[in-house]
Tab-separated table of C-alpha atoms and ligand atoms in Angstrom:
chain	number	residue	atom	x	y	z
A	1	MET	CA	-7.498	-8.823	18.104
A	2	LYS	CA	-9.218	-8.423	14.719
A	3	ILE	CA	-7.036	-7.724	11.686
A	4	ILE	CA	-8.368	-5.931	8.612
A	5	GLY	CA	-6.258	-5.938	5.456
A	6	ILE	CA	-6.799	-2.908	3.245
A	7	THR	CA	-5.901	-3.124	-0.399
A	8	GLY	CA	-6.563	-1.515	-3.767
A	9	GLY	CA	-4.701	0.125	-6.604
A	10	VAL	CA	-2.442	3.155	-6.440
A	11	GLY	CA	-4.325	6.290	-5.409
A	12	ALA	CA	-7.571	4.464	-4.559
A	13	GLY	CA	-7.676	5.995	-1.079
A	14	LYS	CA	-6.194	3.226	1.093
A	15	SER	CA	-4.197	5.618	3.279
A	16	THR	CA	-7.229	7.896	3.590
A	17	VAL	CA	-9.308	4.975	4.900
A	18	LEU	CA	-6.464	3.831	7.152
A	19	ASP	CA	-6.094	7.291	8.639
A	20	HIS	CA	-9.814	7.457	9.413
A	21	LEU	CA	-9.716	4.032	11.101
A	22	GLU	CA	-6.750	5.119	13.203
A	23	LYS	CA	-8.358	8.389	14.292
A	24	GLN	CA	-12.004	7.411	14.656
A	25	TYR	CA	-11.736	3.759	15.700
A	26	ASN	CA	-8.458	3.856	17.601
A	27	ALA	CA	-7.004	1.194	15.304
A	28	CYS	CA	-3.318	0.214	15.296
A	29	VAL	CA	-2.053	0.625	11.747
A	30	LEU	CA	0.723	-0.706	9.524
A	31	GLN	CA	1.483	0.549	6.004
A	32	ALA	CA	3.531	-1.749	3.782
A	33	ASP	CA	4.737	1.158	1.606
A	34	LYS	CA	6.156	2.967	4.640
A	35	ILE	CA	7.819	-0.182	5.969
A	36	GLY	CA	9.274	-0.748	2.492
A	37	HIS	CA	10.832	2.722	2.716
A	38	LEU	CA	12.142	2.024	6.216
A	39	VAL	CA	13.991	-1.173	5.304
A	40	MET	CA	15.864	0.606	2.508
A	41	GLU	CA	17.025	3.501	4.667
A	42	PRO	CA	20.731	3.681	5.556
A	43	GLY	CA	21.242	1.033	8.230
A	44	GLY	CA	18.062	-0.783	7.119
A	45	ILE	CA	18.372	-4.474	6.314
A	46	CYS	CA	17.751	-4.026	2.555
A	47	TYR	CA	19.862	-0.873	1.981
A	48	GLY	CA	22.974	-2.657	0.681
A	49	GLN	CA	21.083	-5.127	-1.493
A	50	VAL	CA	19.071	-2.376	-3.189
A	51	ILE	CA	22.257	-0.448	-3.984
A	52	ALA	CA	23.866	-3.632	-5.291
A	53	LEU	CA	20.886	-4.096	-7.621
A	54	PHE	CA	20.580	-0.546	-9.003
A	55	GLY	CA	24.120	0.765	-8.667
A	56	LYS	CA	25.775	3.493	-6.601
A	57	GLN	CA	24.175	6.250	-8.694
A	58	ILE	CA	20.958	5.827	-6.647
A	59	ILE	CA	22.737	7.037	-3.480
A	60	LYS	CA	21.912	10.673	-2.739
A	61	ASN	CA	24.310	13.100	-0.995
A	62	ASP	CA	22.674	12.408	2.358
A	63	LYS	CA	23.293	8.638	1.779
A	64	THR	CA	19.580	7.840	1.385
A	65	ILE	CA	18.350	5.981	-1.687
A	66	ASP	CA	16.798	8.059	-4.459
A	67	ARG	CA	13.358	6.430	-4.581
A	68	LYS	CA	12.263	8.524	-7.542
A	69	MET	CA	15.165	7.080	-9.559
A	70	VAL	CA	14.344	3.535	-8.442
A	71	SER	CA	10.667	4.110	-9.198
A	72	ASP	CA	11.421	5.252	-12.768
A	73	VAL	CA	13.383	2.034	-13.359
A	74	VAL	CA	11.061	-0.497	-11.730
A	75	PHE	CA	7.823	0.713	-13.267
A	76	ALA	CA	9.417	0.677	-16.730
A	77	HIS	CA	11.249	-2.658	-16.394
A	78	GLU	CA	9.220	-5.536	-15.013
A	79	GLU	CA	12.269	-7.735	-14.334
A	80	MET	CA	13.746	-5.002	-12.109
A	81	ARG	CA	10.460	-4.619	-10.218
A	82	GLN	CA	10.488	-8.375	-9.562
A	83	LYS	CA	14.094	-8.248	-8.349
A	84	LEU	CA	13.323	-5.342	-6.032
A	85	ASN	CA	10.217	-7.149	-4.743
A	86	ASP	CA	12.363	-10.209	-3.978
A	87	ILE	CA	14.585	-8.049	-1.770
A	88	ILE	CA	11.953	-5.889	-0.058
A	89	HIS	CA	8.878	-8.096	0.328
A	90	PRO	CA	10.252	-10.779	2.701
A	91	ALA	CA	11.665	-8.046	4.966
A	92	VAL	CA	8.362	-6.143	4.987
A	93	LYS	CA	6.294	-9.252	5.682
A	94	SER	CA	8.525	-10.301	8.535
A	95	TYR	CA	8.372	-6.766	10.017
A	96	ILE	CA	4.566	-6.812	9.796
A	97	LEU	CA	4.249	-10.226	11.434
A	98	ASP	CA	6.532	-9.132	14.290
A	99	LYS	CA	4.531	-5.932	14.811
A	100	ILE	CA	1.241	-7.841	14.849
A	101	GLU	CA	2.551	-10.062	17.650
A	102	GLU	CA	3.853	-7.016	19.496
A	103	GLN	CA	0.507	-5.173	19.225
A	104	LYS	CA	-1.436	-8.276	20.245
A	105	LYS	CA	0.616	-8.474	23.423
A	106	ALA	CA	0.159	-4.739	24.002
A	107	GLY	CA	-3.638	-5.250	23.997
A	108	CYS	CA	-4.524	-3.750	20.605
A	109	THR	CA	-8.018	-4.929	19.590
A	110	LEU	CA	-8.201	-3.650	16.007
A	111	MET	CA	-5.228	-3.838	13.673
A	112	ILE	CA	-5.180	-2.543	10.098
A	113	VAL	CA	-2.591	-3.622	7.539
A	114	GLU	CA	-2.522	-1.581	4.333
A	115	ALA	CA	-0.787	-2.866	1.204
A	116	ALA	CA	-1.387	-2.515	-2.529
A	117	LEU	CA	0.206	-5.954	-2.928
A	118	LEU	CA	-1.596	-7.535	0.035
A	119	LEU	CA	-3.172	-10.330	-2.006
A	120	GLU	CA	-0.123	-11.096	-4.178
A	121	ASP	CA	1.988	-11.375	-1.019
A	122	HIS	CA	-0.687	-13.509	0.727
A	123	TYR	CA	-1.237	-11.211	3.682
A	124	ASP	CA	-4.883	-12.289	3.557
A	125	ALA	CA	-3.728	-15.479	5.331
A	126	PHE	CA	-3.385	-13.514	8.574
A	127	CYS	CA	-6.255	-11.029	8.061
A	128	ASP	CA	-9.768	-11.642	9.385
A	129	LYS	CA	-11.201	-9.543	6.558
A	130	VAL	CA	-9.849	-8.000	3.372
A	131	TRP	CA	-11.313	-4.653	2.352
A	132	TYR	CA	-10.848	-3.506	-1.242
A	133	ILE	CA	-10.884	0.254	-1.744
A	134	HIS	CA	-12.255	0.906	-5.195
A	135	THR	CA	-12.003	4.156	-7.122
A	136	ASP	CA	-12.407	4.423	-10.885
A	137	GLN	CA	-9.088	4.516	-12.714
A	138	GLU	CA	-9.584	7.962	-14.251
A	139	ILE	CA	-10.459	9.512	-10.872
A	140	ARG	CA	-7.364	7.896	-9.311
A	141	ILE	CA	-5.135	9.274	-12.067
A	142	GLU	CA	-6.578	12.766	-11.647
A	143	ARG	CA	-6.164	12.657	-7.837
A	144	LEU	CA	-2.561	11.424	-8.170
A	145	MET	CA	-1.705	14.117	-10.725
A	146	SER	CA	-3.126	16.894	-8.559
A	147	SER	CA	-2.060	15.726	-5.078
A	148	ARG	CA	1.306	14.053	-5.765
A	149	GLY	CA	2.389	15.683	-8.988
A	150	TYR	CA	2.490	12.331	-10.813
A	151	THR	CA	2.378	12.510	-14.582
A	152	ARG	CA	-0.420	10.554	-16.259
A	153	GLU	CA	2.250	8.227	-17.644
A	154	LYS	CA	3.685	7.500	-14.190
A	155	ALA	CA	0.242	6.749	-12.735
A	156	GLU	CA	-0.608	4.507	-15.700
A	157	ASN	CA	2.727	2.675	-15.468
A	158	ILE	CA	2.120	1.843	-11.790
A	159	ILE	CA	-1.479	0.781	-12.483
A	160	ALA	CA	-0.209	-1.551	-15.229
A	161	ARG	CA	1.965	-3.334	-12.632
A	162	GLN	CA	-0.805	-3.875	-10.106
A	163	ALA	CA	-3.659	-6.381	-9.897
A	164	THR	CA	-6.777	-5.877	-11.995
A	165	GLU	CA	-10.065	-4.703	-10.549
A	166	GLY	CA	-11.512	-8.189	-11.158
A	167	PHE	CA	-8.757	-9.809	-9.122
A	168	PHE	CA	-9.276	-7.419	-6.193
A	169	ARG	CA	-13.062	-7.927	-6.274
A	170	GLU	CA	-12.733	-11.693	-6.416
A	171	HIS	CA	-10.587	-11.852	-3.276
A	172	ALA	CA	-12.118	-9.118	-1.138
A	173	ASP	CA	-14.579	-9.670	1.712
A	174	TYR	CA	-15.831	-6.092	1.550
A	175	ILE	CA	-15.637	-3.344	-1.082
A	176	ILE	CA	-15.530	0.353	-0.298
A	177	GLN	CA	-16.487	2.660	-3.138
A	178	ASN	CA	-14.371	5.833	-2.880
A	179	ASN	CA	-15.291	7.681	-6.080
A	180	GLY	CA	-17.217	10.415	-4.348
A	181	ASP	CA	-17.717	12.288	-1.139
A	182	LEU	CA	-15.610	11.242	1.857
A	183	ASP	CA	-18.718	11.189	4.097
A	184	GLU	CA	-19.996	8.356	1.943
A	185	THR	CA	-16.648	6.554	2.443
A	186	TRP	CA	-16.836	7.044	6.228
A	187	ARG	CA	-20.374	5.566	6.191
A	188	GLN	CA	-19.124	2.451	4.385
A	189	ILE	CA	-16.275	2.105	6.889
A	190	GLU	CA	-18.808	2.230	9.737
A	191	GLU	CA	-20.799	-0.533	8.046
A	192	GLY	CA	-17.676	-2.651	7.526
A	193	ILE	CA	-16.691	-2.298	11.172
A	194	ARG	CA	-20.186	-3.296	12.311
A	195	ALA	CA	-19.944	-6.450	10.160
A	196	LEU	CA	-16.584	-7.530	11.616
B	1	COD	C1	9.676	1.858	-6.167
B	1	COD	C2	9.788	2.641	-4.872
B	1	COD	C3	11.245	2.880	-4.497
B	1	COD	C4	9.089	4.011	-5.104
B	1	COD	O1	9.038	4.742	-3.906
B	1	COD	P1	8.069	6.026	-3.821
B	1	COD	O2	8.233	6.624	-2.469
B	1	COD	O3	8.311	6.900	-5.003
B	1	COD	O4	6.579	5.481	-4.026
B	1	COD	P2	5.652	4.633	-3.025
B	1	COD	O5	6.474	3.644	-2.259
B	1	COD	O6	4.810	5.565	-2.265
B	1	COD	O7	4.780	3.788	-4.058
B	1	COD	C5	3.913	4.431	-5.000
B	1	COD	C6	2.823	3.459	-5.417
B	1	COD	O8	3.381	2.335	-6.081
B	1	COD	C7	2.945	1.134	-5.454
B	1	COD	N1	4.054	0.166	-5.496
B	1	COD	C8	5.228	0.241	-4.843
B	1	COD	N2	6.000	-0.804	-5.140
B	1	COD	C9	5.288	-1.566	-6.012
B	1	COD	C10	5.558	-2.781	-6.665
B	1	COD	N3	6.682	-3.438	-6.466
B	1	COD	N4	4.604	-3.268	-7.500
B	1	COD	C11	3.440	-2.618	-7.686
B	1	COD	N5	3.127	-1.464	-7.089
B	1	COD	C12	4.032	-0.944	-6.247
B	1	COD	C13	2.678	1.552	-4.013
B	1	COD	O9	1.804	0.665	-3.374
B	1	COD	C14	2.044	2.900	-4.210
B	1	COD	O10	0.716	2.767	-4.599
B	1	COD	C15	9.069	1.896	-3.695
B	1	COD	O11	7.685	1.885	-3.904
B	1	COD	C16	9.562	0.460	-3.548
B	1	COD	O12	10.614	0.250	-2.990
B	1	COD	N6	8.792	-0.516	-4.071
B	1	COD	C17	9.181	-1.904	-4.026
B	1	COD	C18	8.795	-2.528	-2.735
B	1	COD	C19	7.309	-2.664	-2.607
B	1	COD	O13	6.679	-3.472	-3.280
B	1	COD	N7	6.724	-1.851	-1.712
B	1	COD	C20	5.317	-1.857	-1.521
B	1	COD	C21	4.817	-2.791	-0.500
B	1	COD	S1	5.913	-3.862	0.297
B	2	ATP	N1	-13.104	10.457	-1.590
B	2	ATP	C1	-12.098	11.261	-1.926
B	2	ATP	N2	-12.355	12.460	-2.479
B	2	ATP	C2	-11.341	13.288	-2.860
B	2	ATP	N3	-10.018	12.998	-2.730
B	2	ATP	C3	-9.718	11.813	-2.182
B	2	ATP	C4	-10.718	10.880	-1.749
B	2	ATP	N4	-10.102	9.783	-1.249
B	2	ATP	C5	-8.774	10.010	-1.355
B	2	ATP	N5	-8.545	11.222	-1.905
B	2	ATP	C6	-7.223	11.812	-2.223
B	2	ATP	O1	-6.643	11.014	-3.261
B	2	ATP	C7	-5.238	10.921	-3.100
B	2	ATP	C8	-4.841	9.434	-3.014
B	2	ATP	O2	-5.373	8.887	-1.810
B	2	ATP	P1	-4.494	7.961	-0.858
B	2	ATP	O3	-3.135	8.498	-0.682
B	2	ATP	O4	-5.304	7.686	0.359
B	2	ATP	O5	-4.431	6.666	-1.802
B	2	ATP	P2	-3.646	5.305	-1.598
B	2	ATP	O6	-4.520	4.238	-2.122
B	2	ATP	O7	-3.203	5.188	-0.192
B	2	ATP	O8	-2.376	5.542	-2.533
B	2	ATP	P3	-1.053	4.614	-2.644
B	2	ATP	O9	-1.461	3.436	-3.413
B	2	ATP	O10	-0.061	5.411	-3.380
B	2	ATP	O11	-0.615	4.294	-1.263
B	2	ATP	C9	-4.897	11.703	-1.830
B	2	ATP	O12	-4.506	12.985	-2.200
B	2	ATP	C10	-6.234	11.747	-1.075
B	2	ATP	O13	-6.331	12.872	-0.244
């Protein structure tokens, strides 16, 4: 089984690339963000610890954690982001490693792991290749404002907490430019797959 790690800053198009790989190349996929959400759901292994860190006011009526509230705190207070990372990241990594083993046994031949923090959390150690999805910062901000309703400030705050473009470029095996037309992105994916 080949494993491709997909990384890049917020709104660069990682999920878009992942989705294409799943549909067109029959890849098995794992998204760190989604797993991070899963482990903090009621009954999830991080639920209690996250509430202990932020306080009971983050519990919504349906008992789920108010991620918007948590997001506003962590992207404004670096020490809180670090504390949340310390709770969530080990659980997410362990989940991913278990799933990789499971998929290997199930006969999956192409596995994609998507994470903005893939390099910081050293997921590259178990990836055959790391693909960096690059989109210019201003285009990312505009896409996030129109598709997710982020404010410019929110997008900029998240960007400020993520790795720099230089860091991503330095550690990537392959760079996909996603500033323009999606057909151009699909062509680069095809090329990356051929080079695996
Ligand atoms: C802060 C939380 C509650 C916000 O949830 P929400 O659904 O609003 O946003 P989402 O998870 O889609 O993240 C939005 C963007 O921020 C990025 N991001 C999320 N957490 C972090 C972080 N700790 N540091 C830098 N960027 C982050 C994501 O990759 C994504 O690009 C959530 O992102 C979270 O629990 N983050 C901490 C755990 C984490 O690092 N998860 C990401 C991979 S394990
Ligand atoms: N080439 C493109 N042209 C136009 N819109 C695009 C393109 N690529 C991605 N988008 C749009 O930009 C937005 C962000 O893309 P996507 O969700 O894939 O980014 P992401 O890197 O996964 O974000 P996150 O870091 O939050 O997980 C989405 O609305 C997506 O549809």
